[in-house]
Amino acid sequence: MSNLIITIGRQFGSGGRQIGRRLAEELGIDFYDRALITAAAKKSGFSEELFEMMDKRATNSLLYSLSMFGGSGVNGMSLTDQLYLTQANLIREFADKGSCVIVGRCADHILREYPNRFDLFISAPIEDRIRRIQSSPDREFEGNKSPQSTLEKMDKQRATYYNYYTGKVWGKADHYDLCINAGRLGIDKSVELILNFVNGLKE
Amino acid sequence: MSNLIITIGRQFGSGGRQIGRRLAEELGIDFYDRALITAAAKKSGFSEELFEMMDKRATNSLLYSLSMFGGSGVNGMSLTDQLYLTQANLIREFADKGSCVIVGRCADHILREYPNRFDLFISAPIEDRIRRIQSSPDREFEGNKSPQSTLEKMDKQRATYYNYYTGKVWGKADHYDLCINAGRLGIDKSVELILNFVNGLKE
């Protein structure tokens, strides 16, 4: 059996990253998200600051940053495209190395040819998401924005990035094997349910 | 505790109706789908043939049928709108009467104020869906169309109807509590997983 690959797309503040980490722990497999970026930065020679900056850009339009960085790279590729390709190569290396959970970064699309893959999408009610981002110690928010507009902006950014690089629609149920509103069960029971699904997969 | 209401949206041929029927059996609650139309037809005085015809219309555009039927009804409402409202009233009556499973008909939106509600969306891989519609005895298909184009047309019709009457996007993961690719687990295990979710709901 090939490596088990669990990819997770998630609304901002939904608890998707936390669920991913818990799944990896329960299954005893690797977990990748922000660590992925750092690894990519080191490996590719991009400056880590550039990745961080692009990642945190709360712009409404990826196209803006695409044009901003467009044409300034080597091989006629924009820096954004180079970054995407670098991350895609790393994601494939991780998936080849062993079973793992990968959060975000279009991993479902990048690994679409990997047969033993399980694609998750996590959502949550807006109140839960606001509570989560407000209590999160490692998040930075724009002080003059409401939590709701921050969430909307981040989701829009994720959707634009995903749609641009995959040609699919972020958060459309039929792209995924399982989509959960984590607010209905809470994190623990959501993790349990996902494990039941993964363990029940048809052979 | 108020009545448990399970609503199911589903891709055509995904097995969503079968899953709904099984859930209702397992939970010992009522099940509504095509029966709903018949009941609506009898109650409202619409001819049953009209409902059947509109239901089976494999048109690419609901707007076409809206304009076709537009203005010909009473109270300035199109027949299509009257049909929708009649069905919406019936759906509320069913939900008030007792716990139930309701397939399709924008029930998730119509019952959005009902607190003890659980919204499901069922998808399946295209090969599974083709196999299901080809082996289904009670389906009529256009002889000159490929199964895949029939599926696409039916899904487009469902999406247009849903989007028009709800102002939301059909099949978007965050509208639902749980979305399952039924092809990964099969019908039996999907039903089991959904029951686990429903039984685990936070009180």
Tab-separated table of C-alpha atoms in Angstrom:
chain	number	residue	atom	x	y	z
A	1	MET	CA	0.000	0.000	0.000
A	2	SER	CA	1.334	3.429	-0.899
A	3	ASN	CA	1.752	6.187	1.671
A	4	LEU	CA	-1.437	7.564	3.183
A	5	ILE	CA	-1.693	11.253	2.296
A	6	ILE	CA	-4.283	13.418	4.051
A	7	THR	CA	-4.702	16.890	2.598
A	8	ILE	CA	-6.679	19.581	4.393
A	9	GLY	CA	-8.287	22.701	2.967
A	10	ARG	CA	-9.918	24.922	5.584
A	11	GLN	CA	-11.654	28.186	6.207
A	12	PHE	CA	-9.496	30.636	8.130
A	13	GLY	CA	-10.044	30.169	11.872
A	14	SER	CA	-12.034	26.944	11.446
A	15	GLY	CA	-9.643	24.779	13.457
A	16	GLY	CA	-8.541	22.873	10.348
A	17	ARG	CA	-4.857	23.153	11.203
A	18	GLN	CA	-5.487	21.918	14.739
A	19	ILE	CA	-7.507	19.000	13.383
A	20	GLY	CA	-4.699	18.192	10.971
A	21	ARG	CA	-2.109	18.163	13.722
A	22	ARG	CA	-4.282	15.910	15.880
A	23	LEU	CA	-4.868	13.520	12.982
A	24	ALA	CA	-1.132	13.256	12.349
A	25	GLU	CA	-0.502	12.540	16.039
A	26	GLU	CA	-3.235	9.898	16.243
A	27	LEU	CA	-2.008	8.187	13.078
A	28	GLY	CA	1.668	8.571	13.959
A	29	ILE	CA	2.497	10.258	10.652
A	30	ASP	CA	4.177	13.514	9.633
A	31	PHE	CA	2.492	16.907	9.640
A	32	TYR	CA	3.265	19.836	7.344
A	33	ASP	CA	2.055	23.391	7.083
A	34	ARG	CA	4.036	26.488	8.009
A	35	ALA	CA	7.096	24.290	8.424
A	36	LEU	CA	6.692	23.606	4.735
A	37	ILE	CA	7.212	27.238	3.885
A	38	THR	CA	10.316	27.508	5.994
A	39	ALA	CA	11.739	24.374	4.443
A	40	ALA	CA	10.919	25.708	0.997
A	41	ALA	CA	12.560	29.017	1.751
A	42	LYS	CA	15.750	27.369	2.903
A	43	LYS	CA	15.886	24.916	0.078
A	44	SER	CA	15.095	27.223	-2.795
A	45	GLY	CA	17.209	30.177	-1.859
A	46	PHE	CA	14.182	32.486	-1.694
A	47	SER	CA	14.481	34.759	1.278
A	48	GLU	CA	12.300	33.627	4.161
A	49	GLU	CA	11.026	37.173	4.519
A	50	LEU	CA	9.584	37.117	1.001
A	51	PHE	CA	7.571	33.984	1.793
A	52	GLU	CA	6.348	35.454	5.035
A	53	MET	CA	5.397	38.697	3.370
A	54	MET	CA	3.510	37.027	0.545
A	55	ASP	CA	1.853	34.690	2.956
A	56	LYS	CA	0.635	37.448	5.177
A	57	ARG	CA	-0.424	39.803	2.435
A	58	ALA	CA	-4.016	40.548	3.222
A	59	THR	CA	-4.639	41.642	-0.314
A	60	ASN	CA	-7.995	41.121	-1.937
A	61	SER	CA	-6.395	40.074	-5.121
A	62	LEU	CA	-3.724	37.547	-5.799
A	63	LEU	CA	-3.637	38.935	-9.308
A	64	TYR	CA	-2.302	42.143	-7.846
A	65	SER	CA	0.610	40.369	-6.258
A	66	LEU	CA	1.054	38.277	-9.379
A	67	SER	CA	1.465	41.388	-11.449
A	68	MET	CA	3.564	43.008	-8.758
A	69	PHE	CA	6.026	40.165	-8.751
A	70	GLY	CA	5.477	39.234	-12.397
A	71	GLY	CA	8.394	39.123	-14.759
A	72	SER	CA	10.940	39.818	-12.118
A	73	GLY	CA	12.071	36.217	-11.753
A	74	VAL	CA	14.256	33.953	-13.807
A	75	ASN	CA	13.034	31.774	-16.722
A	76	GLY	CA	10.245	34.233	-17.452
A	77	MET	CA	8.304	33.029	-14.407
A	78	SER	CA	6.959	35.374	-11.775
A	79	LEU	CA	8.304	34.927	-8.256
A	80	THR	CA	4.839	33.778	-7.227
A	81	ASP	CA	4.886	30.984	-9.802
A	82	GLN	CA	8.408	29.986	-8.805
A	83	LEU	CA	7.292	29.865	-5.193
A	84	TYR	CA	4.311	27.690	-6.127
A	85	LEU	CA	6.478	25.279	-8.103
A	86	THR	CA	9.071	25.074	-5.345
A	87	GLN	CA	6.375	24.246	-2.811
A	88	ALA	CA	4.766	21.725	-5.190
A	89	ASN	CA	8.074	19.886	-5.549
A	90	LEU	CA	8.541	19.820	-1.787
A	91	ILE	CA	5.014	18.543	-1.238
A	92	ARG	CA	5.689	15.660	-3.630
A	93	GLU	CA	8.926	14.868	-1.807
A	94	PHE	CA	7.100	14.795	1.531
A	95	ALA	CA	4.389	12.529	0.087
A	96	ASP	CA	7.014	10.177	-1.359
A	97	LYS	CA	8.944	10.041	1.910
A	98	GLY	CA	6.096	8.719	4.060
A	99	SER	CA	2.476	8.960	5.133
A	100	CYS	CA	1.572	12.507	6.161
A	101	VAL	CA	-0.990	15.247	6.729
A	102	ILE	CA	-0.535	18.399	4.625
A	103	VAL	CA	-2.513	21.545	5.390
A	104	GLY	CA	-3.290	24.011	2.596
A	105	ARG	CA	-0.930	24.862	-0.297
A	106	CYS	CA	-3.149	23.181	-2.935
A	107	ALA	CA	-1.772	19.811	-1.802
A	108	ASP	CA	-4.955	18.003	-2.899
A	109	HIS	CA	-4.361	19.219	-6.444
A	110	ILE	CA	-0.594	18.788	-6.465
A	111	LEU	CA	-0.932	15.178	-5.252
A	112	ARG	CA	-4.011	14.328	-7.340
A	113	GLU	CA	-2.268	11.329	-8.917
A	114	TYR	CA	-1.391	9.775	-5.540
A	115	PRO	CA	-3.874	6.908	-5.091
A	116	ASN	CA	-3.967	6.562	-1.305
A	117	ARG	CA	-5.020	10.142	-0.735
A	118	PHE	CA	-7.802	11.538	1.393
A	119	ASP	CA	-8.947	15.141	0.856
A	120	LEU	CA	-10.600	17.021	3.712
A	121	PHE	CA	-12.196	20.446	3.969
A	122	ILE	CA	-12.927	22.026	7.346
A	123	SER	CA	-15.425	24.838	7.885
A	124	ALA	CA	-16.925	26.334	11.043
A	125	PRO	CA	-19.628	28.865	11.945
A	126	ILE	CA	-18.503	32.487	11.857
A	127	GLU	CA	-18.868	32.923	15.670
A	128	ASP	CA	-16.541	29.977	16.321
A	129	ARG	CA	-13.995	31.304	13.864
A	130	ILE	CA	-14.014	34.787	15.362
A	131	ARG	CA	-13.538	33.303	18.839
A	132	ARG	CA	-10.654	31.164	17.600
A	133	ILE	CA	-8.711	33.938	15.874
A	134	GLN	CA	-9.230	36.309	18.775
A	135	SER	CA	-7.846	33.807	21.270
A	136	SER	CA	-4.974	32.667	19.071
A	137	PRO	CA	-1.632	33.917	20.398
A	138	ASP	CA	0.357	33.567	17.181
A	139	ARG	CA	-1.836	35.518	14.819
A	140	GLU	CA	-1.396	39.073	13.694
A	141	PHE	CA	-4.413	41.064	12.611
A	142	GLU	CA	-4.974	44.456	11.207
A	143	GLY	CA	-6.082	46.509	14.164
A	144	ASN	CA	-8.592	48.597	12.283
A	145	LYS	CA	-10.489	45.681	10.749
A	146	SER	CA	-13.402	43.766	12.237
A	147	PRO	CA	-12.691	40.062	12.876
A	148	GLN	CA	-15.348	39.169	10.314
A	149	SER	CA	-13.759	41.235	7.549
A	150	THR	CA	-10.367	39.721	8.399
A	151	LEU	CA	-11.860	36.227	8.026
A	152	GLU	CA	-13.524	37.128	4.742
A	153	LYS	CA	-10.336	38.615	3.387
A	154	MET	CA	-8.246	35.594	4.352
A	155	ASP	CA	-10.762	33.175	2.840
A	156	LYS	CA	-10.898	35.213	-0.335
A	157	GLN	CA	-7.116	35.133	-0.540
A	158	ARG	CA	-7.067	31.357	-0.083
A	159	ALA	CA	-9.798	30.883	-2.672
A	160	THR	CA	-8.041	33.122	-5.213
A	161	TYR	CA	-4.722	31.312	-4.749
A	162	TYR	CA	-6.341	27.865	-4.970
A	163	ASN	CA	-8.547	28.675	-7.953
A	164	TYR	CA	-5.649	30.282	-9.836
A	165	TYR	CA	-3.258	27.366	-9.442
A	166	THR	CA	-5.683	24.426	-9.643
A	167	GLY	CA	-8.342	25.630	-12.085
A	168	LYS	CA	-10.886	24.321	-9.568
A	169	VAL	CA	-13.107	26.040	-7.017
A	170	TRP	CA	-11.897	26.215	-3.412
A	171	GLY	CA	-14.360	24.740	-0.917
A	172	LYS	CA	-16.624	23.046	-3.486
A	173	ALA	CA	-17.861	19.908	-1.762
A	174	ASP	CA	-17.336	17.463	-4.623
A	175	HIS	CA	-13.583	18.191	-4.798
A	176	TYR	CA	-13.132	16.613	-1.356
A	177	ASP	CA	-13.753	13.207	0.228
A	178	LEU	CA	-15.114	14.705	3.416
A	179	CYS	CA	-16.118	18.223	4.468
A	180	ILE	CA	-16.945	18.892	8.088
A	181	ASN	CA	-18.494	21.807	9.900
A	182	ALA	CA	-16.218	21.463	12.929
A	183	GLY	CA	-18.514	23.676	14.976
A	184	ARG	CA	-21.164	20.977	15.200
A	185	LEU	CA	-19.020	18.282	16.817
A	186	GLY	CA	-16.074	20.229	18.219
A	187	ILE	CA	-12.444	19.370	17.469
A	188	ASP	CA	-12.169	16.058	19.374
A	189	LYS	CA	-15.210	14.386	17.854
A	190	SER	CA	-14.372	15.753	14.418
A	191	VAL	CA	-10.960	14.102	14.639
A	192	GLU	CA	-12.604	10.860	15.745
A	193	LEU	CA	-15.048	10.958	12.824
A	194	ILE	CA	-12.286	11.596	10.302
A	195	LEU	CA	-10.272	8.699	11.724
A	196	ASN	CA	-13.339	6.466	11.341
A	197	PHE	CA	-13.603	7.536	7.707
A	198	VAL	CA	-9.907	6.986	7.001
A	199	ASN	CA	-9.957	3.577	8.693
A	200	GLY	CA	-13.102	2.587	6.794
A	201	LEU	CA	-11.801	3.448	3.310
A	202	LYS	CA	-12.564	0.792	0.735
A	203	GLU	CA	-9.498	-1.236	-0.151
B	1	MET	CA	-35.668	18.894	22.131
B	2	SER	CA	-37.208	19.969	18.821
B	3	ASN	CA	-37.637	17.572	15.917
B	4	LEU	CA	-34.455	16.315	14.280
B	5	ILE	CA	-34.431	17.463	10.657
B	6	ILE	CA	-31.884	15.994	8.244
B	7	THR	CA	-31.705	17.700	4.862
B	8	ILE	CA	-29.781	16.191	1.958
B	9	GLY	CA	-28.433	17.891	-1.128
B	10	ARG	CA	-26.798	15.533	-3.601
B	11	GLN	CA	-25.185	15.227	-6.975
B	12	PHE	CA	-27.371	13.367	-9.442
B	13	GLY	CA	-26.602	9.626	-9.284
B	14	SER	CA	-24.480	9.941	-6.122
B	15	GLY	CA	-26.669	7.660	-4.003
B	16	GLY	CA	-27.818	10.577	-1.835
B	17	ARG	CA	-31.474	9.557	-1.991
B	18	GLN	CA	-30.612	5.977	-1.039
B	19	ILE	CA	-28.499	7.235	1.873
B	20	GLY	CA	-31.390	9.446	2.988
B	21	ARG	CA	-33.830	6.557	2.942
B	22	ARG	CA	-31.446	4.365	4.937
B	23	LEU	CA	-30.868	7.119	7.492
B	24	ALA	CA	-34.609	7.546	7.984
B	25	GLU	CA	-35.021	3.783	8.466
B	26	GLU	CA	-32.159	3.549	10.943
B	27	LEU	CA	-33.442	6.523	12.943
B	28	GLY	CA	-37.087	5.471	12.669
B	29	ILE	CA	-38.153	8.853	11.260
B	30	ASP	CA	-40.061	10.002	8.158
B	31	PHE	CA	-38.542	10.303	4.699
B	32	TYR	CA	-39.597	12.735	1.985
B	33	ASP	CA	-38.598	13.281	-1.605
B	34	ARG	CA	-40.689	12.463	-4.655
B	35	ALA	CA	-43.606	11.762	-2.353
B	36	LEU	CA	-43.338	15.421	-1.445
B	37	ILE	CA	-44.076	16.478	-4.996
B	38	THR	CA	-47.104	14.233	-5.240
B	39	ALA	CA	-48.422	15.511	-1.937
B	40	ALA	CA	-47.810	19.090	-3.063
B	41	ALA	CA	-49.592	18.457	-6.333
B	42	LYS	CA	-52.646	17.038	-4.625
B	43	LYS	CA	-52.796	19.698	-1.978
B	44	SER	CA	-52.246	22.743	-4.106
B	45	GLY	CA	-54.449	21.939	-7.036
B	46	PHE	CA	-51.535	22.074	-9.478
B	47	SER	CA	-51.815	19.263	-11.963
B	48	GLU	CA	-49.456	16.436	-11.136
B	49	GLU	CA	-48.323	16.382	-14.756
B	50	LEU	CA	-47.053	19.957	-14.494
B	51	PHE	CA	-44.863	19.052	-11.518
B	52	GLU	CA	-43.547	15.993	-13.277
B	53	MET	CA	-42.831	17.944	-16.416
B	54	MET	CA	-41.025	20.731	-14.609
B	55	ASP	CA	-39.147	18.256	-12.541
B	56	LYS	CA	-37.942	16.304	-15.506
B	57	ARG	CA	-37.147	19.267	-17.698
B	58	ALA	CA	-33.581	18.706	-18.719
B	59	THR	CA	-33.158	22.338	-19.608
B	60	ASN	CA	-29.846	24.072	-19.118
B	61	SER	CA	-31.530	27.117	-17.767
B	62	LEU	CA	-34.120	27.482	-15.075
B	63	LEU	CA	-34.424	31.078	-16.180
B	64	TYR	CA	-35.844	29.788	-19.435
B	65	SER	CA	-38.587	27.925	-17.645
B	66	LEU	CA	-39.086	30.834	-15.273
B	67	SER	CA	-39.735	33.138	-18.179
B	68	MET	CA	-41.790	30.478	-19.917
B	69	PHE	CA	-44.069	30.145	-16.941
B	70	GLY	CA	-43.656	33.709	-15.773
B	71	GLY	CA	-46.685	35.903	-15.360
B	72	SER	CA	-49.163	33.200	-16.178
B	73	GLY	CA	-50.103	32.476	-12.575
B	74	VAL	CA	-52.281	34.206	-10.031
B	75	ASN	CA	-51.101	37.002	-7.689
B	76	GLY	CA	-48.495	38.111	-10.199
B	77	MET	CA	-46.334	35.082	-9.342
B	78	SER	CA	-44.987	32.707	-11.949
B	79	LEU	CA	-46.138	29.087	-11.710
B	80	THR	CA	-42.570	28.171	-10.815
B	81	ASP	CA	-42.607	30.524	-7.840
B	82	GLN	CA	-46.013	29.277	-6.730
B	83	LEU	CA	-44.724	25.728	-6.926
B	84	TYR	CA	-41.689	26.642	-4.849
B	85	LEU	CA	-43.816	28.349	-2.191
B	86	THR	CA	-46.258	25.454	-2.064
B	87	GLN	CA	-43.400	23.020	-1.549
B	88	ALA	CA	-41.793	25.282	1.043
B	89	ASN	CA	-45.014	25.350	3.068
B	90	LEU	CA	-45.303	21.581	2.890
B	91	ILE	CA	-41.688	21.120	3.956
B	92	ARG	CA	-42.324	23.282	7.031
B	93	GLU	CA	-45.424	21.237	7.843
B	94	PHE	CA	-43.439	18.001	7.604
B	95	ALA	CA	-40.692	19.425	9.821
B	96	ASP	CA	-43.254	20.575	12.388
B	97	LYS	CA	-44.997	17.211	12.385
B	98	GLY	CA	-41.999	15.129	13.446
B	99	SER	CA	-38.345	14.272	12.937
B	100	CYS	CA	-37.571	13.527	9.290
B	101	VAL	CA	-35.139	13.275	6.396
B	102	ILE	CA	-35.847	15.555	3.412
B	103	VAL	CA	-33.999	15.109	0.130
B	104	GLY	CA	-33.507	18.092	-2.175
B	105	ARG	CA	-36.040	20.922	-2.698
B	106	CYS	CA	-33.859	23.556	-0.951
B	107	ALA	CA	-35.016	22.110	2.395
B	108	ASP	CA	-31.790	23.251	4.124
B	109	HIS	CA	-32.607	26.836	3.213
B	110	ILE	CA	-36.356	26.638	3.814
B	111	LEU	CA	-35.757	25.208	7.308
B	112	ARG	CA	-32.747	27.395	8.143
B	113	GLU	CA	-34.434	28.671	11.333
B	114	TYR	CA	-35.040	25.156	12.689
B	115	PRO	CA	-32.402	24.663	15.383
B	116	ASN	CA	-32.094	20.855	15.470
B	117	ARG	CA	-31.201	20.578	11.795
B	118	PHE	CA	-28.398	18.695	10.130
B	119	ASP	CA	-27.469	19.532	6.519
B	120	LEU	CA	-25.790	16.910	4.375
B	121	PHE	CA	-24.353	16.965	0.867
B	122	ILE	CA	-23.536	13.749	-0.985
B	123	SER	CA	-21.184	13.531	-3.947
B	124	ALA	CA	-19.586	10.567	-5.729
B	125	PRO	CA	-16.974	9.987	-8.443
B	126	ILE	CA	-18.292	10.245	-11.994
B	127	GLU	CA	-17.764	6.502	-12.708
B	128	ASP	CA	-19.908	5.530	-9.710
B	129	ARG	CA	-22.634	7.930	-10.738
B	130	ILE	CA	-22.723	6.662	-14.317
B	131	ARG	CA	-22.949	3.084	-13.053
B	132	ARG	CA	-25.774	4.029	-10.700
B	133	ILE	CA	-27.946	5.841	-13.242
B	134	GLN	CA	-27.401	3.118	-15.839
B	135	SER	CA	-28.537	0.395	-13.442
B	136	SER	CA	-31.464	2.360	-12.018
B	137	PRO	CA	-34.798	0.946	-13.213
B	138	ASP	CA	-36.919	4.034	-12.548
B	139	ARG	CA	-34.912	6.644	-14.395
B	140	GLU	CA	-35.595	8.003	-17.843
B	141	PHE	CA	-32.738	9.367	-19.878
B	142	GLU	CA	-32.414	11.046	-23.195
B	143	GLY	CA	-31.291	8.277	-25.515
B	144	ASN	CA	-28.994	10.440	-27.594
B	145	LYS	CA	-27.003	11.865	-24.673
B	146	SER	CA	-23.942	10.385	-23.008
B	147	PRO	CA	-24.422	9.457	-19.326
B	148	GLN	CA	-21.852	12.077	-18.392
B	149	SER	CA	-23.681	14.895	-20.161
B	150	THR	CA	-26.950	13.765	-18.547
B	151	LEU	CA	-25.288	13.987	-15.124
B	152	GLU	CA	-23.835	17.392	-15.877
B	153	LYS	CA	-27.179	18.684	-17.098
B	154	MET	CA	-29.064	17.412	-14.059
B	155	ASP	CA	-26.494	18.889	-11.667
B	156	LYS	CA	-26.615	22.191	-13.500
B	157	GLN	CA	-30.399	22.184	-13.213
B	158	ARG	CA	-30.236	21.478	-9.471
B	159	ALA	CA	-27.605	24.166	-8.946
B	160	THR	CA	-29.603	26.756	-10.920
B	161	TYR	CA	-32.787	25.993	-8.996
B	162	TYR	CA	-31.012	26.061	-5.620
B	163	ASN	CA	-29.000	29.200	-6.317
B	164	TYR	CA	-32.059	31.041	-7.640
B	165	TYR	CA	-34.283	30.318	-4.643
B	166	THR	CA	-31.713	30.442	-1.831
B	167	GLY	CA	-29.245	33.107	-2.971
B	168	LYS	CA	-26.508	30.634	-1.969
B	169	VAL	CA	-24.253	28.335	-3.971
B	170	TRP	CA	-25.315	24.693	-4.340
B	171	GLY	CA	-22.652	22.235	-3.178
B	172	LYS	CA	-20.436	24.796	-1.420
B	173	ALA	CA	-18.944	22.928	1.535
B	174	ASP	CA	-19.483	25.583	4.189
B	175	HIS	CA	-23.275	25.598	3.674
B	176	TYR	CA	-23.462	22.045	5.026
B	177	ASP	CA	-22.603	20.274	8.264
B	178	LEU	CA	-21.165	17.268	6.482
B	179	CYS	CA	-20.297	16.514	2.857
B	180	ILE	CA	-19.330	13.001	1.899
B	181	ASN	CA	-17.849	11.467	-1.215
B	182	ALA	CA	-19.957	8.309	-0.974
B	183	GLY	CA	-17.688	6.543	-3.440
B	184	ARG	CA	-14.892	6.285	-0.896
B	185	LEU	CA	-16.807	4.373	1.781
B	186	GLY	CA	-19.777	2.941	-0.095
B	187	ILE	CA	-23.389	3.454	0.972
B	188	ASP	CA	-23.407	1.316	4.152
B	189	LYS	CA	-20.351	2.865	5.771
B	190	SER	CA	-21.424	6.350	4.701
B	191	VAL	CA	-24.735	5.839	6.500
B	192	GLU	CA	-22.864	4.596	9.575
B	193	LEU	CA	-20.580	7.643	9.559
B	194	ILE	CA	-23.487	10.062	9.239
B	195	LEU	CA	-25.281	8.346	12.126
B	196	ASN	CA	-22.130	8.727	14.229
B	197	PHE	CA	-22.090	12.435	13.416
B	198	VAL	CA	-25.782	12.911	14.190
B	199	ASN	CA	-25.485	11.001	17.450
B	200	GLY	CA	-22.399	12.985	18.418
B	201	LEU	CA	-23.908	16.447	17.867
B	202	LYS	CA	-23.132	18.885	20.655
B	203	GLU	CA	-26.121	19.524	22.853
